[in-house]
Amino acid sequence: MKIVLASTSAYRRMLLERLQLPFDTDRPETDESPLPGEPPAVTAERLALEKARAVAARWPDALIIGSDQVAHLGDEVFGKPGTEARAIAQLQRMRGQTVVFHTALALLDTRSGHAQIDGVPTHVRFRDLSDDEIRRYVERERPLDCAGSAKSEGLGITLLEAMSGDDPTALIGLPLIALSRMLRAAGVQLP
C-alpha cells in the first residue's frame, strides 16, 4: 500500500523521510481559515483531515497523511506570517509568553475511508526578545512559511526559553511518534 504525504512542506517531507518508508507527496488544495468560534486545536485537527481528504481521490489504495499546525496564545492565533513585517509583529506579541503550537495529524486509509486523528500540543516559552533580536532573526532565517514565525529546528531555537511536549518533531510540523503509532495500527511494519 502506498503512503502519501498530503503536503508540499519541505519540513514535513524531511521528517517523514526519517521513518525510512517510501512515500509520495501531493499538494492538497484546502482553505486553511478557521471556522467562526472554532478553537485552535479543533481547527488544526479539522484541517489535517481535510488535507488528507483533498488528495484521497487521486490515491485509491493508500494511506494519506495530513497535518496542520496552529500556534495560539489564548484565543489569539498566529498563522504563517507571509511577510517580514507580520513575522516581526508575531514575535513581538509572543515575546516573554508561552505559546501553544497544536500540531494535528490525520492518517486516512482510502480503501476503507477510516481516519485516525490526533493532536499534539507543544508549549513554547519565548524569551523576552528585544526588537533588534527579532528583526535580526527574521532577516537571517526568513520564517515566513511557518506558524508563529519561529523555526525551532534552525536559528529560531535561540528565541526560546523552554519547550514542553510529548514529541519534539511535532513542533517542526509532523509528530512522528503519533504517526508511527497510527501507521502500525494501519498494518505498516516499522522497526
mmCIF file with all atom_site columns, C-alpha atoms in Angstrom:
data_model
loop_
_atom_site.group_PDB
_atom_site.id
_atom_site.type_symbol
_atom_site.label_atom_id
_atom_site.label_alt_id
_atom_site.label_comp_id
_atom_site.label_asym_id
_atom_site.label_entity_id
_atom_site.label_seq_id
_atom_site.pdbx_PDB_ins_code
_atom_site.Cartn_x
_atom_site.Cartn_y
_atom_site.Cartn_z
_atom_site.occupancy
_atom_site.B_iso_or_equiv
_atom_site.pdbx_formal_charge
_atom_site.auth_seq_id
_atom_site.auth_comp_id
_atom_site.auth_asym_id
_atom_site.auth_atom_id
_atom_site.pdbx_PDB_model_num
ATOM 1   C CA . MET A 1 1   ? 0.000   0.000  0.000  1.00 0.00 ? 1   MET A CA 1
ATOM 2   C CA . LYS A 1 2   ? 1.271   3.458  -0.874 1.00 0.00 ? 2   LYS A CA 1
ATOM 3   C CA . ILE A 1 3   ? 1.914   6.132  1.726  1.00 0.00 ? 3   ILE A CA 1
ATOM 4   C CA . VAL A 1 4   ? 1.153   9.680  0.607  1.00 0.00 ? 4   VAL A CA 1
ATOM 5   C CA . LEU A 1 5   ? 2.030   12.885 2.422  1.00 0.00 ? 5   LEU A CA 1
ATOM 6   C CA . ALA A 1 6   ? -0.690  15.435 1.653  1.00 0.00 ? 6   ALA A CA 1
ATOM 7   C CA . SER A 1 7   ? 1.752   18.319 1.837  1.00 0.00 ? 7   SER A CA 1
ATOM 8   C CA . THR A 1 8   ? 4.446   20.046 -0.157 1.00 0.00 ? 8   THR A CA 1
ATOM 9   C CA . SER A 1 9   ? 6.175   21.247 3.028  1.00 0.00 ? 9   SER A CA 1
ATOM 10  C CA . ALA A 1 10  ? 9.904   20.566 2.904  1.00 0.00 ? 10  ALA A CA 1
ATOM 11  C CA . TYR A 1 11  ? 9.878   20.339 6.725  1.00 0.00 ? 11  TYR A CA 1
ATOM 12  C CA . ARG A 1 12  ? 7.242   17.605 6.792  1.00 0.00 ? 12  ARG A CA 1
ATOM 13  C CA . ARG A 1 13  ? 8.903   15.730 3.937  1.00 0.00 ? 13  ARG A CA 1
ATOM 14  C CA . MET A 1 14  ? 12.272  15.725 5.764  1.00 0.00 ? 14  MET A CA 1
ATOM 15  C CA . LEU A 1 15  ? 10.616  14.465 8.943  1.00 0.00 ? 15  LEU A CA 1
ATOM 16  C CA . LEU A 1 16  ? 8.747   11.664 7.168  1.00 0.00 ? 16  LEU A CA 1
ATOM 17  C CA . GLU A 1 17  ? 11.991  10.550 5.486  1.00 0.00 ? 17  GLU A CA 1
ATOM 18  C CA . ARG A 1 18  ? 13.279  9.686  8.974  1.00 0.00 ? 18  ARG A CA 1
ATOM 19  C CA . LEU A 1 19  ? 10.888  6.709  9.075  1.00 0.00 ? 19  LEU A CA 1
ATOM 20  C CA . GLN A 1 20  ? 12.678  5.235  6.025  1.00 0.00 ? 20  GLN A CA 1
ATOM 21  C CA . LEU A 1 21  ? 9.428   4.306  4.266  1.00 0.00 ? 21  LEU A CA 1
ATOM 22  C CA . PRO A 1 22  ? 8.789   5.001  0.595  1.00 0.00 ? 22  PRO A CA 1
ATOM 23  C CA . PHE A 1 23  ? 6.194   7.734  0.121  1.00 0.00 ? 23  PHE A CA 1
ATOM 24  C CA . ASP A 1 24  ? 4.780   10.150 -2.409 1.00 0.00 ? 24  ASP A CA 1
ATOM 25  C CA . THR A 1 25  ? 3.708   13.739 -1.862 1.00 0.00 ? 25  THR A CA 1
ATOM 26  C CA . ASP A 1 26  ? 0.631   15.505 -3.180 1.00 0.00 ? 26  ASP A CA 1
ATOM 27  C CA . ARG A 1 27  ? -0.494  19.108 -2.816 1.00 0.00 ? 27  ARG A CA 1
ATOM 28  C CA . PRO A 1 28  ? -3.816  19.475 -1.006 1.00 0.00 ? 28  PRO A CA 1
ATOM 29  C CA . GLU A 1 29  ? -5.908  22.430 -2.071 1.00 0.00 ? 29  GLU A CA 1
ATOM 30  C CA . THR A 1 30  ? -7.664  23.429 1.144  1.00 0.00 ? 30  THR A CA 1
ATOM 31  C CA . ASP A 1 31  ? -8.897  26.640 2.684  1.00 0.00 ? 31  ASP A CA 1
ATOM 32  C CA . GLU A 1 32  ? -6.942  26.943 5.935  1.00 0.00 ? 32  GLU A CA 1
ATOM 33  C CA . SER A 1 33  ? -9.234  29.534 7.506  1.00 0.00 ? 33  SER A CA 1
ATOM 34  C CA . PRO A 1 34  ? -10.622 28.744 10.959 1.00 0.00 ? 34  PRO A CA 1
ATOM 35  C CA . LEU A 1 35  ? -14.383 28.479 11.269 1.00 0.00 ? 35  LEU A CA 1
ATOM 36  C CA . PRO A 1 36  ? -16.147 31.134 13.382 1.00 0.00 ? 36  PRO A CA 1
ATOM 37  C CA . GLY A 1 37  ? -15.706 30.337 17.073 1.00 0.00 ? 37  GLY A CA 1
ATOM 38  C CA . GLU A 1 38  ? -13.579 27.258 16.336 1.00 0.00 ? 38  GLU A CA 1
ATOM 39  C CA . PRO A 1 39  ? -10.928 26.551 18.996 1.00 0.00 ? 39  PRO A CA 1
ATOM 40  C CA . PRO A 1 40  ? -7.343  26.411 17.633 1.00 0.00 ? 40  PRO A CA 1
ATOM 41  C CA . ALA A 1 41  ? -6.859  22.693 18.408 1.00 0.00 ? 41  ALA A CA 1
ATOM 42  C CA . VAL A 1 42  ? -10.095 21.843 16.597 1.00 0.00 ? 42  VAL A CA 1
ATOM 43  C CA . THR A 1 43  ? -9.022  23.954 13.606 1.00 0.00 ? 43  THR A CA 1
ATOM 44  C CA . ALA A 1 44  ? -5.716  22.085 13.334 1.00 0.00 ? 44  ALA A CA 1
ATOM 45  C CA . GLU A 1 45  ? -7.371  18.664 13.576 1.00 0.00 ? 45  GLU A CA 1
ATOM 46  C CA . ARG A 1 46  ? -10.104 19.547 11.070 1.00 0.00 ? 46  ARG A CA 1
ATOM 47  C CA . LEU A 1 47  ? -7.546  20.890 8.591  1.00 0.00 ? 47  LEU A CA 1
ATOM 48  C CA . ALA A 1 48  ? -5.270  17.848 8.944  1.00 0.00 ? 48  ALA A CA 1
ATOM 49  C CA . LEU A 1 49  ? -8.188  15.610 7.944  1.00 0.00 ? 49  LEU A CA 1
ATOM 50  C CA . GLU A 1 50  ? -9.331  17.977 5.184  1.00 0.00 ? 50  GLU A CA 1
ATOM 51  C CA . LYS A 1 51  ? -5.835  17.950 3.675  1.00 0.00 ? 51  LYS A CA 1
ATOM 52  C CA . ALA A 1 52  ? -5.793  14.143 3.630  1.00 0.00 ? 52  ALA A CA 1
ATOM 53  C CA . ARG A 1 53  ? -9.272  14.026 2.079  1.00 0.00 ? 53  ARG A CA 1
ATOM 54  C CA . ALA A 1 54  ? -8.325  16.658 -0.521 1.00 0.00 ? 54  ALA A CA 1
ATOM 55  C CA . VAL A 1 55  ? -5.907  14.244 -2.229 1.00 0.00 ? 55  VAL A CA 1
ATOM 56  C CA . ALA A 1 56  ? -7.670  10.948 -1.447 1.00 0.00 ? 56  ALA A CA 1
ATOM 57  C CA . ALA A 1 57  ? -9.462  10.618 -4.805 1.00 0.00 ? 57  ALA A CA 1
ATOM 58  C CA . ARG A 1 58  ? -6.089  10.568 -6.592 1.00 0.00 ? 58  ARG A CA 1
ATOM 59  C CA . TRP A 1 59  ? -4.807  7.740  -4.364 1.00 0.00 ? 59  TRP A CA 1
ATOM 60  C CA . PRO A 1 60  ? -7.456  4.966  -4.153 1.00 0.00 ? 60  PRO A CA 1
ATOM 61  C CA . ASP A 1 61  ? -5.231  2.393  -2.406 1.00 0.00 ? 61  ASP A CA 1
ATOM 62  C CA . ALA A 1 62  ? -3.166  4.435  0.010  1.00 0.00 ? 62  ALA A CA 1
ATOM 63  C CA . LEU A 1 63  ? -2.594  5.733  3.479  1.00 0.00 ? 63  LEU A CA 1
ATOM 64  C CA . ILE A 1 64  ? -2.786  9.529  3.277  1.00 0.00 ? 64  ILE A CA 1
ATOM 65  C CA . ILE A 1 65  ? -1.039  11.655 5.898  1.00 0.00 ? 65  ILE A CA 1
ATOM 66  C CA . GLY A 1 66  ? -2.467  15.105 6.575  1.00 0.00 ? 66  GLY A CA 1
ATOM 67  C CA . SER A 1 67  ? -1.025  17.518 9.094  1.00 0.00 ? 67  SER A CA 1
ATOM 68  C CA . ASP A 1 68  ? -1.671  21.069 10.199 1.00 0.00 ? 68  ASP A CA 1
ATOM 69  C CA . GLN A 1 69  ? -0.341  23.337 12.914 1.00 0.00 ? 69  GLN A CA 1
ATOM 70  C CA . VAL A 1 70  ? -1.977  26.241 14.700 1.00 0.00 ? 70  VAL A CA 1
ATOM 71  C CA . ALA A 1 71  ? 0.010   28.414 17.099 1.00 0.00 ? 71  ALA A CA 1
ATOM 72  C CA . HIS A 1 72  ? -2.016  30.280 19.683 1.00 0.00 ? 72  HIS A CA 1
ATOM 73  C CA . LEU A 1 73  ? -1.785  32.386 22.805 1.00 0.00 ? 73  LEU A CA 1
ATOM 74  C CA . GLY A 1 74  ? -5.179  32.021 24.443 1.00 0.00 ? 74  GLY A CA 1
ATOM 75  C CA . ASP A 1 75  ? -7.663  32.775 21.663 1.00 0.00 ? 75  ASP A CA 1
ATOM 76  C CA . GLU A 1 76  ? -5.134  34.721 19.571 1.00 0.00 ? 76  GLU A CA 1
ATOM 77  C CA . VAL A 1 77  ? -3.957  32.625 16.615 1.00 0.00 ? 77  VAL A CA 1
ATOM 78  C CA . PHE A 1 78  ? -0.602  33.030 14.853 1.00 0.00 ? 78  PHE A CA 1
ATOM 79  C CA . GLY A 1 79  ? -0.610  31.644 11.317 1.00 0.00 ? 79  GLY A CA 1
ATOM 80  C CA . LYS A 1 80  ? 2.065   31.678 8.642  1.00 0.00 ? 80  LYS A CA 1
ATOM 81  C CA . PRO A 1 81  ? 3.138   35.322 8.515  1.00 0.00 ? 81  PRO A CA 1
ATOM 82  C CA . GLY A 1 82  ? 3.889   35.560 4.789  1.00 0.00 ? 82  GLY A CA 1
ATOM 83  C CA . THR A 1 83  ? 5.758   38.864 5.185  1.00 0.00 ? 83  THR A CA 1
ATOM 84  C CA . GLU A 1 84  ? 8.675   40.098 7.267  1.00 0.00 ? 84  GLU A CA 1
ATOM 85  C CA . ALA A 1 85  ? 6.512   42.786 8.881  1.00 0.00 ? 85  ALA A CA 1
ATOM 86  C CA . ARG A 1 86  ? 3.943   40.220 10.039 1.00 0.00 ? 86  ARG A CA 1
ATOM 87  C CA . ALA A 1 87  ? 6.663   37.844 11.275 1.00 0.00 ? 87  ALA A CA 1
ATOM 88  C CA . ILE A 1 88  ? 8.161   40.672 13.357 1.00 0.00 ? 88  ILE A CA 1
ATOM 89  C CA . ALA A 1 89  ? 4.730   41.605 14.739 1.00 0.00 ? 89  ALA A CA 1
ATOM 90  C CA . GLN A 1 90  ? 4.009   37.977 15.692 1.00 0.00 ? 90  GLN A CA 1
ATOM 91  C CA . LEU A 1 91  ? 7.315   37.577 17.508 1.00 0.00 ? 91  LEU A CA 1
ATOM 92  C CA . GLN A 1 92  ? 6.853   40.895 19.307 1.00 0.00 ? 92  GLN A CA 1
ATOM 93  C CA . ARG A 1 93  ? 3.458   39.685 20.526 1.00 0.00 ? 93  ARG A CA 1
ATOM 94  C CA . MET A 1 94  ? 4.866   36.304 21.639 1.00 0.00 ? 94  MET A CA 1
ATOM 95  C CA . ARG A 1 95  ? 7.998   37.545 23.417 1.00 0.00 ? 95  ARG A CA 1
ATOM 96  C CA . GLY A 1 96  ? 8.021   36.625 27.095 1.00 0.00 ? 96  GLY A CA 1
ATOM 97  C CA . GLN A 1 97  ? 4.903   34.462 26.584 1.00 0.00 ? 97  GLN A CA 1
ATOM 98  C CA . THR A 1 98  ? 4.134   30.748 26.449 1.00 0.00 ? 98  THR A CA 1
ATOM 99  C CA . VAL A 1 99  ? 2.552   29.885 23.112 1.00 0.00 ? 99  VAL A CA 1
ATOM 100 C CA . VAL A 1 100 ? 0.872   26.561 22.314 1.00 0.00 ? 100 VAL A CA 1
ATOM 101 C CA . PHE A 1 101 ? 1.725   25.038 18.953 1.00 0.00 ? 101 PHE A CA 1
ATOM 102 C CA . HIS A 1 102 ? -1.019  22.487 18.323 1.00 0.00 ? 102 HIS A CA 1
ATOM 103 C CA . THR A 1 103 ? 0.105   20.072 15.620 1.00 0.00 ? 103 THR A CA 1
ATOM 104 C CA . ALA A 1 104 ? -2.632  17.815 14.296 1.00 0.00 ? 104 ALA A CA 1
ATOM 105 C CA . LEU A 1 105 ? -2.172  14.621 12.366 1.00 0.00 ? 105 LEU A CA 1
ATOM 106 C CA . ALA A 1 106 ? -4.617  12.565 10.299 1.00 0.00 ? 106 ALA A CA 1
ATOM 107 C CA . LEU A 1 107 ? -3.997  9.191  8.666  1.00 0.00 ? 107 LEU A CA 1
ATOM 108 C CA . LEU A 1 108 ? -6.694  8.321  6.129  1.00 0.00 ? 108 LEU A CA 1
ATOM 109 C CA . ASP A 1 109 ? -6.963  4.812  4.677  1.00 0.00 ? 109 ASP A CA 1
ATOM 110 C CA . THR A 1 110 ? -8.536  5.396  1.257  1.00 0.00 ? 110 THR A CA 1
ATOM 111 C CA . ARG A 1 111 ? -9.551  1.735  0.943  1.00 0.00 ? 111 ARG A CA 1
ATOM 112 C CA . SER A 1 112 ? -11.838 1.803  3.968  1.00 0.00 ? 112 SER A CA 1
ATOM 113 C CA . GLY A 1 113 ? -12.351 5.534  4.483  1.00 0.00 ? 113 GLY A CA 1
ATOM 114 C CA . HIS A 1 114 ? -11.218 5.079  8.100  1.00 0.00 ? 114 HIS A CA 1
ATOM 115 C CA . ALA A 1 115 ? -9.284  8.003  9.558  1.00 0.00 ? 115 ALA A CA 1
ATOM 116 C CA . GLN A 1 116 ? -7.134  8.229  12.660 1.00 0.00 ? 116 GLN A CA 1
ATOM 117 C CA . ILE A 1 117 ? -6.741  11.738 14.067 1.00 0.00 ? 117 ILE A CA 1
ATOM 118 C CA . ASP A 1 118 ? -4.523  13.007 16.865 1.00 0.00 ? 118 ASP A CA 1
ATOM 119 C CA . GLY A 1 119 ? -3.373  16.371 18.171 1.00 0.00 ? 119 GLY A CA 1
ATOM 120 C CA . VAL A 1 120 ? -0.021  17.000 19.793 1.00 0.00 ? 120 VAL A CA 1
ATOM 121 C CA . PRO A 1 121 ? 0.405   20.287 21.692 1.00 0.00 ? 121 PRO A CA 1
ATOM 122 C CA . THR A 1 122 ? 3.825   21.765 22.352 1.00 0.00 ? 122 THR A CA 1
ATOM 123 C CA . HIS A 1 123 ? 4.137   24.598 24.872 1.00 0.00 ? 123 HIS A CA 1
ATOM 124 C CA . VAL A 1 124 ? 6.855   27.032 23.844 1.00 0.00 ? 124 VAL A CA 1
ATOM 125 C CA . ARG A 1 125 ? 8.095   29.779 26.169 1.00 0.00 ? 125 ARG A CA 1
ATOM 126 C CA . PHE A 1 126 ? 9.717   32.642 24.262 1.00 0.00 ? 126 PHE A CA 1
ATOM 127 C CA . ARG A 1 127 ? 12.475  34.745 25.781 1.00 0.00 ? 127 ARG A CA 1
ATOM 128 C CA . ASP A 1 128 ? 11.759  38.419 26.387 1.00 0.00 ? 128 ASP A CA 1
ATOM 129 C CA . LEU A 1 129 ? 13.201  39.358 22.996 1.00 0.00 ? 129 LEU A CA 1
ATOM 130 C CA . SER A 1 130 ? 14.347  42.828 22.017 1.00 0.00 ? 130 SER A CA 1
ATOM 131 C CA . ASP A 1 131 ? 13.094  44.392 18.791 1.00 0.00 ? 131 ASP A CA 1
ATOM 132 C CA . ASP A 1 132 ? 16.637  44.148 17.388 1.00 0.00 ? 132 ASP A CA 1
ATOM 133 C CA . GLU A 1 133 ? 16.864  40.417 18.172 1.00 0.00 ? 133 GLU A CA 1
ATOM 134 C CA . ILE A 1 134 ? 13.524  39.836 16.459 1.00 0.00 ? 134 ILE A CA 1
ATOM 135 C CA . ARG A 1 135 ? 14.451  41.876 13.389 1.00 0.00 ? 135 ARG A CA 1
ATOM 136 C CA . ARG A 1 136 ? 17.857  40.172 13.019 1.00 0.00 ? 136 ARG A CA 1
ATOM 137 C CA . TYR A 1 137 ? 16.251  36.741 13.377 1.00 0.00 ? 137 TYR A CA 1
ATOM 138 C CA . VAL A 1 138 ? 13.588  37.428 10.753 1.00 0.00 ? 138 VAL A CA 1
ATOM 139 C CA . GLU A 1 139 ? 16.174  38.842 8.325  1.00 0.00 ? 139 GLU A CA 1
ATOM 140 C CA . ARG A 1 140 ? 18.501  35.841 8.736  1.00 0.00 ? 140 ARG A CA 1
ATOM 141 C CA . GLU A 1 141 ? 16.026  32.928 8.929  1.00 0.00 ? 141 GLU A CA 1
ATOM 142 C CA . ARG A 1 142 ? 13.079  34.346 6.930  1.00 0.00 ? 142 ARG A CA 1
ATOM 143 C CA . PRO A 1 143 ? 10.472  32.236 8.787  1.00 0.00 ? 143 PRO A CA 1
ATOM 144 C CA . LEU A 1 144 ? 7.619   33.425 6.595  1.00 0.00 ? 144 LEU A CA 1
ATOM 145 C CA . ASP A 1 145 ? 6.146   29.985 5.893  1.00 0.00 ? 145 ASP A CA 1
ATOM 146 C CA . CYS A 1 146 ? 5.757   28.584 9.401  1.00 0.00 ? 146 CYS A CA 1
ATOM 147 C CA . ALA A 1 147 ? 3.068   29.150 12.002 1.00 0.00 ? 147 ALA A CA 1
ATOM 148 C CA . GLY A 1 148 ? 4.288   31.508 14.695 1.00 0.00 ? 148 GLY A CA 1
ATOM 149 C CA . SER A 1 149 ? 7.332   32.745 12.751 1.00 0.00 ? 149 SER A CA 1
ATOM 150 C CA . ALA A 1 150 ? 9.899   30.640 14.613 1.00 0.00 ? 150 ALA A CA 1
ATOM 151 C CA . LYS A 1 151 ? 11.792  27.637 13.245 1.00 0.00 ? 151 LYS A CA 1
ATOM 152 C CA . SER A 1 152 ? 12.921  25.686 16.287 1.00 0.00 ? 152 SER A CA 1
ATOM 153 C CA . GLU A 1 153 ? 14.898  23.335 14.028 1.00 0.00 ? 153 GLU A CA 1
ATOM 154 C CA . GLY A 1 154 ? 17.056  26.284 12.963 1.00 0.00 ? 154 GLY A CA 1
ATOM 155 C CA . LEU A 1 155 ? 18.117  29.620 14.387 1.00 0.00 ? 155 LEU A CA 1
ATOM 156 C CA . GLY A 1 156 ? 14.682  30.027 15.993 1.00 0.00 ? 156 GLY A CA 1
ATOM 157 C CA . ILE A 1 157 ? 15.832  27.829 18.866 1.00 0.00 ? 157 ILE A CA 1
ATOM 158 C CA . THR A 1 158 ? 17.757  30.886 20.151 1.00 0.00 ? 158 THR A CA 1
ATOM 159 C CA . LEU A 1 159 ? 14.462  32.733 20.662 1.00 0.00 ? 159 LEU A CA 1
ATOM 160 C CA . LEU A 1 160 ? 13.192  30.195 23.165 1.00 0.00 ? 160 LEU A CA 1
ATOM 161 C CA . GLU A 1 161 ? 13.496  29.718 26.891 1.00 0.00 ? 161 GLU A CA 1
ATOM 162 C CA . ALA A 1 162 ? 11.845  26.313 27.098 1.00 0.00 ? 162 ALA A CA 1
ATOM 163 C CA . MET A 1 163 ? 9.644   23.799 25.311 1.00 0.00 ? 163 MET A CA 1
ATOM 164 C CA . SER A 1 164 ? 7.469   21.025 26.648 1.00 0.00 ? 164 SER A CA 1
ATOM 165 C CA . GLY A 1 165 ? 5.531   18.398 24.790 1.00 0.00 ? 165 GLY A CA 1
ATOM 166 C CA . ASP A 1 166 ? 5.297   14.691 24.082 1.00 0.00 ? 166 ASP A CA 1
ATOM 167 C CA . ASP A 1 167 ? 7.033   14.720 20.683 1.00 0.00 ? 167 ASP A CA 1
ATOM 168 C CA . PRO A 1 168 ? 9.893   17.018 19.631 1.00 0.00 ? 168 PRO A CA 1
ATOM 169 C CA . THR A 1 169 ? 9.027   16.533 15.942 1.00 0.00 ? 169 THR A CA 1
ATOM 170 C CA . ALA A 1 170 ? 5.524   17.952 16.466 1.00 0.00 ? 170 ALA A CA 1
ATOM 171 C CA . LEU A 1 171 ? 6.847   21.495 16.725 1.00 0.00 ? 171 LEU A CA 1
ATOM 172 C CA . ILE A 1 172 ? 8.549   21.148 13.334 1.00 0.00 ? 172 ILE A CA 1
ATOM 173 C CA . GLY A 1 173 ? 5.241   20.084 11.795 1.00 0.00 ? 173 GLY A CA 1
ATOM 174 C CA . LEU A 1 174 ? 4.832   16.289 11.741 1.00 0.00 ? 174 LEU A CA 1
ATOM 175 C CA . PRO A 1 175 ? 4.581   14.375 15.046 1.00 0.00 ? 175 PRO A CA 1
ATOM 176 C CA . LEU A 1 176 ? 6.465   11.181 14.228 1.00 0.00 ? 176 LEU A CA 1
ATOM 177 C CA . ILE A 1 177 ? 5.670   9.365  17.475 1.00 0.00 ? 177 ILE A CA 1
ATOM 178 C CA . ALA A 1 178 ? 1.923   9.670  16.849 1.00 0.00 ? 178 ALA A CA 1
ATOM 179 C CA . LEU A 1 179 ? 2.393   8.937  13.143 1.00 0.00 ? 179 LEU A CA 1
ATOM 180 C CA . SER A 1 180 ? 4.378   5.764  13.909 1.00 0.00 ? 180 SER A CA 1
ATOM 181 C CA . ARG A 1 181 ? 1.594   4.595  16.211 1.00 0.00 ? 181 ARG A CA 1
ATOM 182 C CA . MET A 1 182 ? -1.023  5.290  13.521 1.00 0.00 ? 182 MET A CA 1
ATOM 183 C CA . LEU A 1 183 ? 0.968   3.554  10.790 1.00 0.00 ? 183 LEU A CA 1
ATOM 184 C CA . ARG A 1 184 ? 1.428   0.449  12.960 1.00 0.00 ? 184 ARG A CA 1
ATOM 185 C CA . ALA A 1 185 ? -2.324  0.418  13.668 1.00 0.00 ? 185 ALA A CA 1
ATOM 186 C CA . ALA A 1 186 ? -2.900  0.530  9.884  1.00 0.00 ? 186 ALA A CA 1
ATOM 187 C CA . GLY A 1 187 ? -0.649  -2.505 9.389  1.00 0.00 ? 187 GLY A CA 1
ATOM 188 C CA . VAL A 1 188 ? 2.597   -0.813 8.353  1.00 0.00 ? 188 VAL A CA 1
ATOM 189 C CA . GLN A 1 189 ? 5.694   -2.526 9.722  1.00 0.00 ? 189 GLN A CA 1
ATOM 190 C CA . LEU A 1 190 ? 8.172   -0.230 11.424 1.00 0.00 ? 190 LEU A CA 1
ATOM 191 C CA . PRO A 1 191 ? 11.357  -1.337 13.208 1.00 0.00 ? 191 PRO A CA 1
#
